[in-house]
Structure formats: structure tokens, C-alpha cells
Coordinates of C-alpha atoms in Angstrom, one line a residue:
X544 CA -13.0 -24.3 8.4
X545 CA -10.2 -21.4 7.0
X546 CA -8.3 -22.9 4.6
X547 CA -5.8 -20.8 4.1
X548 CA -3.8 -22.5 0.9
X549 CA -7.1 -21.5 -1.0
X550 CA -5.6 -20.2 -4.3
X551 CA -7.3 -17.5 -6.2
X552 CA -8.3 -16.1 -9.8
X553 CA -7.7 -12.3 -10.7
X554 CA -11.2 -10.9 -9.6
X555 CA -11.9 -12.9 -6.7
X556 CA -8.1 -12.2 -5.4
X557 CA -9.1 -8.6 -5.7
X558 CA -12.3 -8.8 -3.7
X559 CA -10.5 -10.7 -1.4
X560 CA -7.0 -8.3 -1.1
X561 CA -9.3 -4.9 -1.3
X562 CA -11.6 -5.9 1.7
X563 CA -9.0 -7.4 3.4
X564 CA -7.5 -4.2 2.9
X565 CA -10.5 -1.9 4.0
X566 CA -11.3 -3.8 7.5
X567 CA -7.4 -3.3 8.1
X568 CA -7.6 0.2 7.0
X569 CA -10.8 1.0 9.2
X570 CA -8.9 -1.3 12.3
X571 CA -5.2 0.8 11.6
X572 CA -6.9 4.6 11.6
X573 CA -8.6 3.7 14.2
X574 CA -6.0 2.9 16.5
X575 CA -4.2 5.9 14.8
X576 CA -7.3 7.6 16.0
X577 CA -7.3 6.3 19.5
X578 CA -3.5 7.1 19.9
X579 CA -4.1 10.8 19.2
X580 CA -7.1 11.0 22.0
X581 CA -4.8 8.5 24.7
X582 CA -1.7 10.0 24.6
X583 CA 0.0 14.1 24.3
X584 CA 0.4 15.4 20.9
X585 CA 4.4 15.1 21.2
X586 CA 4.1 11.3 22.0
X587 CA 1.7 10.8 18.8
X588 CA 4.6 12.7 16.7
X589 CA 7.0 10.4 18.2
X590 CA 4.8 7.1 17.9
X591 CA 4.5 8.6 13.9
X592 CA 8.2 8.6 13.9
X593 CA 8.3 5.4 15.2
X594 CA 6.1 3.6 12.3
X595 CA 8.2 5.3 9.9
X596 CA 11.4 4.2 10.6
X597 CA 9.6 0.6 10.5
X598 CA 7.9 1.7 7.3
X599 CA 10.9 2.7 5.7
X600 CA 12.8 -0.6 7.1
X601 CA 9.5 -2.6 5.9
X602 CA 9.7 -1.0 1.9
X603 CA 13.6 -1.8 1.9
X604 CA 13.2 -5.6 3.0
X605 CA 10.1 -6.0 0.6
X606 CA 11.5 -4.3 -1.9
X607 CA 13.9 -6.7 -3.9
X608 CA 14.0 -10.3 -3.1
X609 CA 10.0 -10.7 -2.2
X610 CA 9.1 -9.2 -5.2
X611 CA 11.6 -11.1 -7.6
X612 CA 10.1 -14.2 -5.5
X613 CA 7.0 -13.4 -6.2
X614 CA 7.5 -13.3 -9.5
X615 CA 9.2 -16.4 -9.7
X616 CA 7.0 -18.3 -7.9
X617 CA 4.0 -16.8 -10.3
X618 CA 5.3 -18.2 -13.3
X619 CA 6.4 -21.9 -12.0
X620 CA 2.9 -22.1 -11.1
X621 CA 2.3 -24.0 -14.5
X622 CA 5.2 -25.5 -15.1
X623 CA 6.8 -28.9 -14.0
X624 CA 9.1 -30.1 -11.6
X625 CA 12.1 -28.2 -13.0
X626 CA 10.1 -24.8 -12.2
X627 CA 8.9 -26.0 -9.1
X628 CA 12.9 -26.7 -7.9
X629 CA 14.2 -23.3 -9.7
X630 CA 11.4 -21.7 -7.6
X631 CA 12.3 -23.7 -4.4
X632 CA 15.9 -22.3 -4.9
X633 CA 15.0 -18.5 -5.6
X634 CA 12.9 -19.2 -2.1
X635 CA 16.2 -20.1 -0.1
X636 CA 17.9 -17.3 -1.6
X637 CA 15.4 -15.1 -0.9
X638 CA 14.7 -16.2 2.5
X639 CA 19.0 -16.2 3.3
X640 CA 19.2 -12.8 1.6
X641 CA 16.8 -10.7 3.1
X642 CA 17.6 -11.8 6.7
X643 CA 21.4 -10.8 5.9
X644 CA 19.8 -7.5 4.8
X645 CA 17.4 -7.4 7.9
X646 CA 20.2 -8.2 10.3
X647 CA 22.4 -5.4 9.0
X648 CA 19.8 -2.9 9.3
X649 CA 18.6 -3.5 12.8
X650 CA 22.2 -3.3 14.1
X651 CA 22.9 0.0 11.8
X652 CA 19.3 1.4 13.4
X653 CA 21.3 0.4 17.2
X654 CA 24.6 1.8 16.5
X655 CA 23.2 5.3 15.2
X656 CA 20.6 5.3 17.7
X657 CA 22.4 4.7 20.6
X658 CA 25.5 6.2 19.6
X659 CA 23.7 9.5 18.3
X660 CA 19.7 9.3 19.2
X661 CA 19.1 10.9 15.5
X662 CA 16.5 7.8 14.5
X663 CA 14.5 8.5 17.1
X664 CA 15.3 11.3 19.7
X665 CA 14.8 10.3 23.1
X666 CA 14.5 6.6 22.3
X667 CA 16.7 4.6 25.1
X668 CA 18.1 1.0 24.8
X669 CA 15.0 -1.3 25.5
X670 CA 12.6 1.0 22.6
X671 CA 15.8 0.7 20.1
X672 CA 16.2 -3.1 21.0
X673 CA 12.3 -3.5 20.0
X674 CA 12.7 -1.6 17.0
X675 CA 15.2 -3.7 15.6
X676 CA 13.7 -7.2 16.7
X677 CA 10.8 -5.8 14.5
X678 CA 13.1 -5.0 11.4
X679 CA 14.8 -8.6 11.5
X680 CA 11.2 -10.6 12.0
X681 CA 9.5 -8.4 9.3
X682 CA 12.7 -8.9 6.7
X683 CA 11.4 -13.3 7.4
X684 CA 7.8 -12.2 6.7
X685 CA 8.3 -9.7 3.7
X686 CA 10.0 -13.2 1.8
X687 CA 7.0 -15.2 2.9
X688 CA 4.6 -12.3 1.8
X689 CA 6.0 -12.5 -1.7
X690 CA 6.0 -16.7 -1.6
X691 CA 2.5 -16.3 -1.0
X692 CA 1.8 -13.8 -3.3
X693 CA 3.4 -15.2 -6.3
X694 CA 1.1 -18.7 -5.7
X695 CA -2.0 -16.4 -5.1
X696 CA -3.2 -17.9 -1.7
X697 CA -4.8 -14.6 -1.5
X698 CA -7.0 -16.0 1.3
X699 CA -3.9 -16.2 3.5
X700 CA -2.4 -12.8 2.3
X701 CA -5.7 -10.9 3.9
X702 CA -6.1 -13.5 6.9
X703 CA -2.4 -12.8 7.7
X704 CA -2.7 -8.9 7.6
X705 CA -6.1 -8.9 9.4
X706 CA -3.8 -11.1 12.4
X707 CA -1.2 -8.7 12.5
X708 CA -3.4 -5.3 12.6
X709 CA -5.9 -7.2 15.5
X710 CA -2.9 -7.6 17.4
X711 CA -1.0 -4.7 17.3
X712 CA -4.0 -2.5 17.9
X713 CA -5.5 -4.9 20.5
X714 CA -2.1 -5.2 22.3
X715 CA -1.3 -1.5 21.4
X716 CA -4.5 0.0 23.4
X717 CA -4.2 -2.6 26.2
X718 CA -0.3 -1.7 26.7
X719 CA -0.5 2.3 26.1
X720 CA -3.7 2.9 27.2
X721 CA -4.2 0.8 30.0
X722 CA -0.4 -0.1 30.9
X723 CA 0.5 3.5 29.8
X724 CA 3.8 2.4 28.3
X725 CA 3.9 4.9 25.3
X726 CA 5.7 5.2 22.8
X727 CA 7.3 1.4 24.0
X728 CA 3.9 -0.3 24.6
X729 CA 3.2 0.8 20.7
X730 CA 6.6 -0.8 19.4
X731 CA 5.7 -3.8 21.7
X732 CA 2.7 -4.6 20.2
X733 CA 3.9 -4.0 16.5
X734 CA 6.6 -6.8 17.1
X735 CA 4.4 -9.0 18.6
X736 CA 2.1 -8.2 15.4
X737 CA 5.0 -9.2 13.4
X738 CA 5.3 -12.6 14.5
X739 CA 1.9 -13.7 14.6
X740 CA 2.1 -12.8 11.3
X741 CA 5.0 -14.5 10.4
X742 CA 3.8 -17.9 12.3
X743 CA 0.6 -17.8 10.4
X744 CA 2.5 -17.5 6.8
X745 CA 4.4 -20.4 7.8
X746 CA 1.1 -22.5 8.3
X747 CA 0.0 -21.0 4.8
X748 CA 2.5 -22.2 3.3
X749 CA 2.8 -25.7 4.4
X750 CA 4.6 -27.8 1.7
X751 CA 5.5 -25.0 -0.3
X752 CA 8.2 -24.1 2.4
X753 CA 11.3 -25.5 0.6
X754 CA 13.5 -28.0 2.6
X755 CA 17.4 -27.8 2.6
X756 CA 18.4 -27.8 -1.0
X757 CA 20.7 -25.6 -3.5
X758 CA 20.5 -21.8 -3.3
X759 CA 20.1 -19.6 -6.3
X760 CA 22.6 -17.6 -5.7
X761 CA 24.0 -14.7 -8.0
X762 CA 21.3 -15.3 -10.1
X763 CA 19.1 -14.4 -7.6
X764 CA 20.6 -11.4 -6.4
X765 CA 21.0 -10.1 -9.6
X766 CA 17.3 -10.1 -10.6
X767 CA 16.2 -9.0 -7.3
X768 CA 19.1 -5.6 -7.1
X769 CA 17.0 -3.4 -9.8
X770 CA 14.0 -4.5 -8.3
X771 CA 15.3 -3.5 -4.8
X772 CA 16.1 0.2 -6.4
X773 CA 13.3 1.0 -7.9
X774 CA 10.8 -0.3 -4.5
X775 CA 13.3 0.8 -2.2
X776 CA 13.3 4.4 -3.8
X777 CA 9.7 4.3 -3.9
X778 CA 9.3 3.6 -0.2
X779 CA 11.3 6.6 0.1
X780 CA 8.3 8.9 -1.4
X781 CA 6.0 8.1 1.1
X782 CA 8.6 8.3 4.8
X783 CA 10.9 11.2 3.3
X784 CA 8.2 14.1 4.1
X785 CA 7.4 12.8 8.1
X786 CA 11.0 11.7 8.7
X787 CA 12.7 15.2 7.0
X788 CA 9.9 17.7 8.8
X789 CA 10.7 15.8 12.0
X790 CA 14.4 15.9 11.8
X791 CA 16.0 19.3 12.4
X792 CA 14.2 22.0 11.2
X793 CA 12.8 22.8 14.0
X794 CA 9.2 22.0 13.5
X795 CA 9.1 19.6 17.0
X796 CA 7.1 16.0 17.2
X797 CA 4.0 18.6 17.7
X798 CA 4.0 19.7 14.0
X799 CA 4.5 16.4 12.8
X800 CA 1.8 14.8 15.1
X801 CA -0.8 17.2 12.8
X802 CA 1.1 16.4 9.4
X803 CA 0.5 12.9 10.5
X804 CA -3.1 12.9 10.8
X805 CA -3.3 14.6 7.7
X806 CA -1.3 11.7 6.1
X807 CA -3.1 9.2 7.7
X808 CA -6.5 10.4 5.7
X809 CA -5.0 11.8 2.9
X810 CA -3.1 8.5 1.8
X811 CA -5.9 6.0 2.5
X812 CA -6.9 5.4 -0.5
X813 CA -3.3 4.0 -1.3
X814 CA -3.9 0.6 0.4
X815 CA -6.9 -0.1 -1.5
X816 CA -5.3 0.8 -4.5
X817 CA -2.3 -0.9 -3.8
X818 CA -4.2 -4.3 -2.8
X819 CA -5.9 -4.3 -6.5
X820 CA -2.3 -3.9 -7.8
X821 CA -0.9 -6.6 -6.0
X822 CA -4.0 -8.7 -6.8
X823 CA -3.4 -7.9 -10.4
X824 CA 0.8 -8.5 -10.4
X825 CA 0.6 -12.5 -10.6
X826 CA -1.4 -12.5 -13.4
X827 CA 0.1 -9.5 -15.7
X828 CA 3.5 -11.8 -15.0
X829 CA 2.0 -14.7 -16.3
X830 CA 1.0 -12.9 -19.6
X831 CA 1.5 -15.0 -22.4
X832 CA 1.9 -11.9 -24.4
X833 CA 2.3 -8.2 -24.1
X834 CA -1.5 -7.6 -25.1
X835 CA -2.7 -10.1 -22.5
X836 CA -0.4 -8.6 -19.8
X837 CA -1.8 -5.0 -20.8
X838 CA -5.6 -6.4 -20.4
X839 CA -4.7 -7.3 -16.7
X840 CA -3.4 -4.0 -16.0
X841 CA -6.1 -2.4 -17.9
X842 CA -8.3 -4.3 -15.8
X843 CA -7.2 -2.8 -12.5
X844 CA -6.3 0.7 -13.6
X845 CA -9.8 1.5 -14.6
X846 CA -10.7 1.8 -11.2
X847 CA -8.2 4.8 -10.2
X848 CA -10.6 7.3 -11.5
X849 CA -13.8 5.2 -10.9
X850 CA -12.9 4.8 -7.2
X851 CA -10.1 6.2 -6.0
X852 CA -10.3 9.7 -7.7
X853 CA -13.7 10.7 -6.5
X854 CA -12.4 9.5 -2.4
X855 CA -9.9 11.9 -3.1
X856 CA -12.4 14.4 -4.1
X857 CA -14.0 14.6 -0.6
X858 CA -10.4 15.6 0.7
X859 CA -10.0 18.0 -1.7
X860 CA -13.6 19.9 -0.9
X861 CA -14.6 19.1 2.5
X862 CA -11.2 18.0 4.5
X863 CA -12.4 19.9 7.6
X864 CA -15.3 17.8 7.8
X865 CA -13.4 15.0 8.1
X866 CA -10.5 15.6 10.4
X867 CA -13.4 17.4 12.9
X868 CA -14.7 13.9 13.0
X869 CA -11.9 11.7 13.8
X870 CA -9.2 14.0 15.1
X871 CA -9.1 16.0 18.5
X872 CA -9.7 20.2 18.3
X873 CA -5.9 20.4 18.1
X874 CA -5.5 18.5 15.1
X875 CA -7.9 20.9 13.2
X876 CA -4.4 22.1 11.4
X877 CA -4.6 18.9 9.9
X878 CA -7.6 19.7 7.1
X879 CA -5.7 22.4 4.8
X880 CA -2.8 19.8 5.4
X881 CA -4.8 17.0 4.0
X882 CA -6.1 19.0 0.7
X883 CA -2.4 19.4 0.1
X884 CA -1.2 15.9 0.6
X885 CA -4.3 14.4 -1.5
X886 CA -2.8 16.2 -4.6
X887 CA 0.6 14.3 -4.3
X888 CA -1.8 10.8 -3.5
X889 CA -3.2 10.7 -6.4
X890 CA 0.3 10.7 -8.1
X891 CA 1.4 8.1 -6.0
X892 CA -1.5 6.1 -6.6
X893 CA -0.8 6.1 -10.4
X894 CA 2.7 5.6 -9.8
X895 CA 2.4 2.2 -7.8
X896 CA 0.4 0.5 -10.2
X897 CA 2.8 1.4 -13.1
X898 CA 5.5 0.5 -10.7
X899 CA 4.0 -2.9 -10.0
X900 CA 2.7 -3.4 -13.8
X901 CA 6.5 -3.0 -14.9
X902 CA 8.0 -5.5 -12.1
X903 CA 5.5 -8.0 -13.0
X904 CA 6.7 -7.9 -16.6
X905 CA 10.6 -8.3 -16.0
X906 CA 11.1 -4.3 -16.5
X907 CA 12.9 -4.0 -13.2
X908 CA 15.5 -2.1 -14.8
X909 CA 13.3 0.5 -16.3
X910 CA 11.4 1.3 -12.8
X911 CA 15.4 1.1 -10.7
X912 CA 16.6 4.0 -13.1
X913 CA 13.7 6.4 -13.1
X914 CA 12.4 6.1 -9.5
X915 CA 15.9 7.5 -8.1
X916 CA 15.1 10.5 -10.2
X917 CA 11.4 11.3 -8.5
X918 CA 13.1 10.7 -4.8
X919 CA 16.1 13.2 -5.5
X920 CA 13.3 15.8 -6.7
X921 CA 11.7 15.1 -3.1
X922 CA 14.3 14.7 -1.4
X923 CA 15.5 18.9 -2.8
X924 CA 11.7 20.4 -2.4
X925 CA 11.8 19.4 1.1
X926 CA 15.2 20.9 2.1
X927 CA 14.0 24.0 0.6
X928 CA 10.1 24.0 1.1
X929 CA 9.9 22.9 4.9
X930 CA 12.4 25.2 6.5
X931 CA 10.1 27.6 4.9
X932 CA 6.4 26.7 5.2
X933 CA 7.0 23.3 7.6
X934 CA 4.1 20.7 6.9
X935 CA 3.0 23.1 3.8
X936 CA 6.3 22.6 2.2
X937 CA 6.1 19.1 2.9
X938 CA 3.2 17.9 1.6
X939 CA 4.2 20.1 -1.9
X940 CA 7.4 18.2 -1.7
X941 CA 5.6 15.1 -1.4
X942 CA 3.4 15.8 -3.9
X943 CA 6.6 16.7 -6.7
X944 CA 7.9 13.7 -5.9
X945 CA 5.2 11.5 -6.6
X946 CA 4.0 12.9 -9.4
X947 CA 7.8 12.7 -11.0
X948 CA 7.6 9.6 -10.5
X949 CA 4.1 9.1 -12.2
X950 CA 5.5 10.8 -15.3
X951 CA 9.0 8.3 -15.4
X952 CA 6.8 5.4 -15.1
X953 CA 4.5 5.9 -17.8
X954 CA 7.0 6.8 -19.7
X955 CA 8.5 3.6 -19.2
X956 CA 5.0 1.8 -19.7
X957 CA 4.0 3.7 -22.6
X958 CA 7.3 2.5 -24.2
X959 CA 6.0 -0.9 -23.8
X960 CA 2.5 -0.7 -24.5
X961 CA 0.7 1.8 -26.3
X962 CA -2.8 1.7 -24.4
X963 CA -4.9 3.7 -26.8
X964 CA -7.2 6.6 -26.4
X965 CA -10.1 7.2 -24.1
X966 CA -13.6 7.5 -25.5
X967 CA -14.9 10.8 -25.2
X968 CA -18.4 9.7 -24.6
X969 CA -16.7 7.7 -21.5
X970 CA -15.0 10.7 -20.7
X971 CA -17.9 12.9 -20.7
X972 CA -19.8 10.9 -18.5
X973 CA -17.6 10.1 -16.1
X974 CA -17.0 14.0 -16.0
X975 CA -20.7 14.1 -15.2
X976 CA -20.6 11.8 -12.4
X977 CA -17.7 13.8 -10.9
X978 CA -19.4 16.6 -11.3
X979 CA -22.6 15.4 -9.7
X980 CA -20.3 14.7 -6.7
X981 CA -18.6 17.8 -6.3
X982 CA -21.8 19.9 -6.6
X983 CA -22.7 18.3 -3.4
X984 CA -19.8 18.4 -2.2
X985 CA -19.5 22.1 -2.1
X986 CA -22.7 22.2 -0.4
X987 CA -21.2 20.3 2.1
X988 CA -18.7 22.7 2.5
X989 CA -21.0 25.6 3.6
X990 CA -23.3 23.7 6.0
X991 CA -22.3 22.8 10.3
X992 CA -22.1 19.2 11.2
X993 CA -23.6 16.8 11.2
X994 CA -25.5 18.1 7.7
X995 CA -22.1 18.4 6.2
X996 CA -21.3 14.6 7.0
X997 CA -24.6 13.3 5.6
X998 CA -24.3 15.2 2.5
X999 CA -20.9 13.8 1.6
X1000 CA -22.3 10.4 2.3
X1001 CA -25.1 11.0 -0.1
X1002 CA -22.7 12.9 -2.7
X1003 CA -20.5 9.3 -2.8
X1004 CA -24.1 7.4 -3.1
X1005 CA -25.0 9.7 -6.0
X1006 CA -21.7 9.3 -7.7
X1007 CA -21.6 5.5 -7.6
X1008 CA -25.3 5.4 -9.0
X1009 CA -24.6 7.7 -11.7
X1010 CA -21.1 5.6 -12.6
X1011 CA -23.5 2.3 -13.2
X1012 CA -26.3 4.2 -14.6
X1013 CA -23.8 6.1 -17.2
X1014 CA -22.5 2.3 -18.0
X1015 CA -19.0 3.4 -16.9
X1016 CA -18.6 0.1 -14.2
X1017 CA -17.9 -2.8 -17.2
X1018 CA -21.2 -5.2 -16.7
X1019 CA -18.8 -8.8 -16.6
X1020 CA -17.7 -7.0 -12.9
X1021 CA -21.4 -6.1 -12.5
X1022 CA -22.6 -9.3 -12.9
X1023 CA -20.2 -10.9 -11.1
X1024 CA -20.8 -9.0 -7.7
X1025 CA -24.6 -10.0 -8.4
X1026 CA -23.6 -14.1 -8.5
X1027 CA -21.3 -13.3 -5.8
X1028 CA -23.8 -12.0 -3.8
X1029 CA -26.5 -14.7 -4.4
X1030 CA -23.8 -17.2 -4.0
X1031 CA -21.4 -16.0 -1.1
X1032 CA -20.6 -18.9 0.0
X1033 CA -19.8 -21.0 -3.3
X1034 CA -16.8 -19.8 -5.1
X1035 CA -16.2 -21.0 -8.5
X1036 CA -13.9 -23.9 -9.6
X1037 CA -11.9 -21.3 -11.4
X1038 CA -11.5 -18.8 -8.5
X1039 CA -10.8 -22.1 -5.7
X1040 CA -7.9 -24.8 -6.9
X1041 CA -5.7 -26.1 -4.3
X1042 CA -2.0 -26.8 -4.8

């Protein structure tokens, strides 16, 4: 029997978070898939639209009080009943605050929508009403997500997501492409999503749902405000390229529809990335020290250019190879698209585990007045770059933001920590390795499919044996994926405790 209050240590949250991640990822570009071969290439622009306006609406309601909760809730974990009652307080006031937040923002989304269309052009009443029961029931479960988070039921963070993405896709190919409800039948099935997801976080919680009791208040608020800026801001990044090339400049839900599916692969590896730095956040906040904190980050950062850097790679070399796969003959646009947007990815994937280090560690401040900074340098290469070169211009654009806001966050990290030098024998081999993978790669490049497909698959098996070979994967994670595998069903006493 699922029991989802299982709480978890640091490497076995990770497992857990990163192949939660990866089935949802495979499930979600599927469906994205699907969607581009069910329905007209303007009705995939506008479903892309669609999902990020809820995106955007999504980063804003998880972008101040979860987090602080999180946080919070993290470091009452060992402490005694005066924790647990400060942390049951910070919960109301979370829960109260966002709601306010998520109730403003749906009726903001109707009153412009209806009154101007400019959200979503063509949208009527019942696809706006939708969209804003979504924003309200995801502002409950972004306060929920962050409860759960901060108390590492891990377990229950990847059951939840893998609920929610069944559903929508499940209900999203019954009601578009059996129903043939569109564009509607898609913002149907992401509500409905939402509130599964919200009823099983709920059950996750159980007694750690707090009962009527004093609120936190200002306090609240006023740790949660910086944290709100900086996330907010960062959400901003990611939605400010689709929502700026798809509104007024001409390029039609068409263009978009392509930079979408260019997006969609270029940015994948984000949510693995992004599960290992949320794994990691709970326990770099319950650092006893600033040296202990850096180890945890350390920990998860060494895998941006074991793992992340080297799937970026195969966008780089071989996009065509890629989007021929998935994507219909009229998304073939989509590949020199994709090399571009990979550039600005592996910014962002820097960038959100500095962002997420620096929260964990109280530096809300230092990440709410440098972000702002990365999004206005966006927010001007895309006013001047895509009335110029279109999806070009705004995967640059996205790319100069990102990698501003790299630079500001290190910046900000570095003024904390000081995280030494690389070896140069580590260096050098791992520059091997990538090498090893690009050499085949490039062959790849210059042979038809399928031959192109089976070499990049054997240029990403060459690379990962190299990596171990070269001693570049520490052993401790080595020879814990060797017990794990011998033992899959018997998790340690330090990686199972219940509350």
C-alpha cells in the first residue's frame, strides 16, 4: 500500500522527484505531441497560449508564500512544539494569502479578457471562466505543494504530479480528440487536473493540515514579498518569449505553434533539473552552517554538466533529428528554433538552482533585486528582436535573459560562498567525454533516419560510460544506485521516517 506521508532523505528525494519528473515529462510531451497531430496548427498556437497564461499565473501563486512555507516548515522539522505552532501559523497565512492573490488574478484574467480579448484572442465566456477556476484551485495547491515540500513527503510530491499529468492528458485526448472540444476540452481537463491534485495533497497531508488557530500575519507577508519578486520575475523568463511573439507583432498562433514545439524540447531538461533543486532546497535550508549548506548544493549542481549539459548537446548538433521524430512535416521550422532556445536553457538551468540555493538560505532579498534586472533585459531584446526576426529574435531574447540572470545570481552566491576551483584533471576528462559525444554526434548529423537516431542513442551510451569510467560520477552515488538496485524494495531507515 502507497503511503504517501513517507518522508525522505536528500538522495532518495532526488531519485524519487527526478523520475517522478521524467514519466511526467515523457506523459506531458506526449500529449504536446498528440495535440500537434489532432488538432490545426493555429489551435496548437492557441492551446500554447493557453498553458502560458496558466504557467505564468502558476509561477506567480508559487512564487512567494509556498516557498517561504516551505522553508518554514523545513526548519520546524526538528524543533518542538513552539516550531511546530509557528509553522502551523505561517501555513494559515499562507493558505489565506495566496487564495486572496489567486482570486484577484482570475477576476483580473475575466475583466481584461472579456472586456478586451488581449489574454487570449478569440477566447469567449465559458474558456475564460475555466481559465480562471484553474488559477484560483492551483493558488490552494501551489500552498500545499510547498507544505509538502518543506516536510519532504517527496513520495506524495511525485504521486501528486503523476495524478495531475494522467488526468489532464487522459481527459485532454478523450475531450479534444474524441469530443473535439479544442482549445476548451484542453482547459477542461487541466482544471480537472488541478483538483485531483489538490484532493490528493490534502490526503498527504493528513494531520499536518493545521486546524483554526492564529495567523502569522505581517510576518508572513513580509518574508514571503522578496521571495515573491525574485520567483515571480523568474517565471517571467520562461512565458515572456511565447506570450510577446504571440501578442501583436504579427507573427499569428501559426508561428508560435512551431516556437512552441521547439520550446517544448529545447527546455526539457529544466524539469529534471529543477526536481533535483527542489529535492536539494529542504536540506541546504536546514544547514547548520554555511559550509554544510554549500555541500548540499554542491551535491546537486555537479550534475548540470554531467547530465543536463551533454542532453543539451544533442539539441545543439542534431535538432532536426529530433523534431522529424515527434513533430508533423510542418513543424520542421521548429529544429534551427530549438538550437537557439537550448543556448538560453542552459542559462536558465544554472539560474534556477542558484535561485533555489539562495531562497533556501534566507537570501530572498538578494535573488528579488537582481532577477527584475534579467526580465527587463528580456523583456527589451524581445521588443526589438521579434518584430525583426519573429521566433529567431525570441529565442535570442530568451536566451539574454536567462543568462543575465545566471550572472546576478552567482554573483549573489559567490558573495556567500566561495566554492573553489575545478580540478583540471576533472576538467579534462569530462571534456573528453563531451567530446566523445559530439564526435558522434556530428556523424549523426550527416546520415538519413533511422541511422541518425540510433547513433545519438549510442553517442549518450558512450558518454555515460566514459563519465563512470573517467571517475567523474562520485562512487557514494555509484554505490548507492547498486544497493538500490539489489534492494528496490527496502529503503533505508534514514531515507523512510514517518511524522
Amino acid at each position: 500500500m502507497i503511503d504517501l506521508k513517507v518522508k525522505r532523505a536528500a538522495g532518495a528525494g532526488s531519485a524519487v522527484l527526478v523520475g517522478g519528473i521524467a514519466i511526467n515529462a515523457v506523459l506531458n510531451y506526449g500529449f504536446g505531441v498528440t495535440l500537434a497531430w489532432l488538432i490545426p496548427q493555429d489551435a496548437f498556437g492557441a492551446v500554447s497560449v493557453l498553458l502560458s497564461v496558466l504557467l505564468l499565473a502558476a509561477t506567480v501563486l508559487a512564487s512567494g508564500f509556498p516557498w517561504a512555507l516551505a522553508r518554514t516548515m523545513a526548519r520546524a522539522e526538528d524543533g518542538g512544539p513552539a516550531a511546530r505552532a509557528d509553522a502551523d501559523s505561517s501555513f494559515r497565512a499562507a493558505l489565506l494569502g495566496n487564495l486572496a492573490l489567486g482570486t484577484a488574478l482570475a477576476t483580473g484574467l475575466v475583466v481584461v479578457q472579456l472586456t478586451t480579448g488581449w489574454v487570449l484572442p478569440g477566447a469567449g465566456p465559458w474558456l475564460t471562466a475555466l481559465m480562471a477556476a484553474a488559477v484560483v484551485l492551483i493558488s490552494v495547491y501551489s500552498v500545499l505543494w510547498g507544505a509538502l515540500h518543506g516536510t519532504r513527503c517527496f513520495d506524495a510530491i511525485g504521486l501528486t504530479q503523476l495524478a495531475e499529468t494522467l488526468v489532464k492528458v487522459a481527459g485532454g485526448l478523450v475531450l479534444v480528440g474524441l469530443c473535439g472540444f479544442g482549445v476548451p476540452g484542453v482547459a477542461a481537463a487541466v482544471l480537472a487536473s488541478i483538483a485531483v491534485a489538490v484532493w490528493m495533497s490534502c490526503r498527504a497531508l493528513g494531520d499536518r493540515l493545521p486546524a483554526r488557530g492564529p495567523v502569522a500575519g505581517a510576518r508572513a507577508f513580509a518574508t514571503a514579498a522578496p521571495m515573491a519578486v525574485g520567483t515571480i520575475g523568474f517565471g517571467l523568463l520562461t512565458t515572456l518569449d511565447i506570450l510577446v511573439l504571440g501578442g501583436g507583432h504579427g507573427a499569428g498562433f501559426a508561428a508560435v505553434a512551431v516556437y512552441q514545439a521547439a520550446a517544448v524540447l529545447a527546455r526539457a531538461p529544466v524539469l529534471l533539473s529543477s526536481a533535483l533543486a527542489e529535492a536539494m532546497f529542504p536540506f541546504i535550508a536546514r544547514g547548520r552552517s554555511r559550509a554544510e549548506a554549500h555541500r548540499w548544493f554542491r551535491a546537486g549542481f555537479r550534475w548540470v554538466p554531467l547530465a543536463f549539459v551533454p542532453l543539451q548537446l544533442v539539441l545543439l548538433i542534431t535538432p532536426g533529428s529530433v523534431v522529424g521524430l515527434l513533430f508533423p512535416a510542418s513543424y520542421l521550422a521548429a529544429a534551427d528554433l530549438a538550437r537557439a532556445i537550448t543556448v538560453g536553457t542552459t542559462g536558465l538551468i544554472v539560474a534556477d538552482m542558484l535561485l533555489k540555493a539562495l531562497l533556501a538560505r534566507g537570501l530572498a532579498t538578494a535573488v528579488a533585486t537582481r532577477v527584475p534586472f534579467a526580465v527587463a533585459a528580456e523583456l527589451v531584446a524581445l521588443l526589438v528582436l521579434v518584430p525583426r526576426w519573429g521566433g529567431t529574435g525570441a529565442a535570442a531574447a530568451f536566451a539574454v535573459g536567462t543568462w543575465t540572470a545566471a550572472a546576478l545570481l552567482a554573483s549573489a552566491y559567490l558573495r556567500q560562498y566561495w566554492p573553489g576551483w575545478v580540478q583540471v584533471r576533472t576538467a579534462v576528462r569530462w571534456s573528453f567525454a563531451m567530446g566523445l559525444l559530439a564526435l558522434v554526434l556530428f556523424a549523426a548529423a550527416l546520415v538519413p533516419r533511422p541511422a541518425d537516431l540510433l547513433l545519438i542513442a549510442v553517442g549518450l551510451a558512450v558518454y555515460a560510460a566514459a563519465v563512470v569510467a573517467l571517475r567523474l560520477v562520485p562512487e557514494a552515488d555509484l554505490a548507492a544506485l547498486r544497493a538500490r538496485l539489489r534492494r528496490p524494495a527496502a529503503p533505508s531507515s534514514g531515507d523512510r521516517r514517518h511524522g
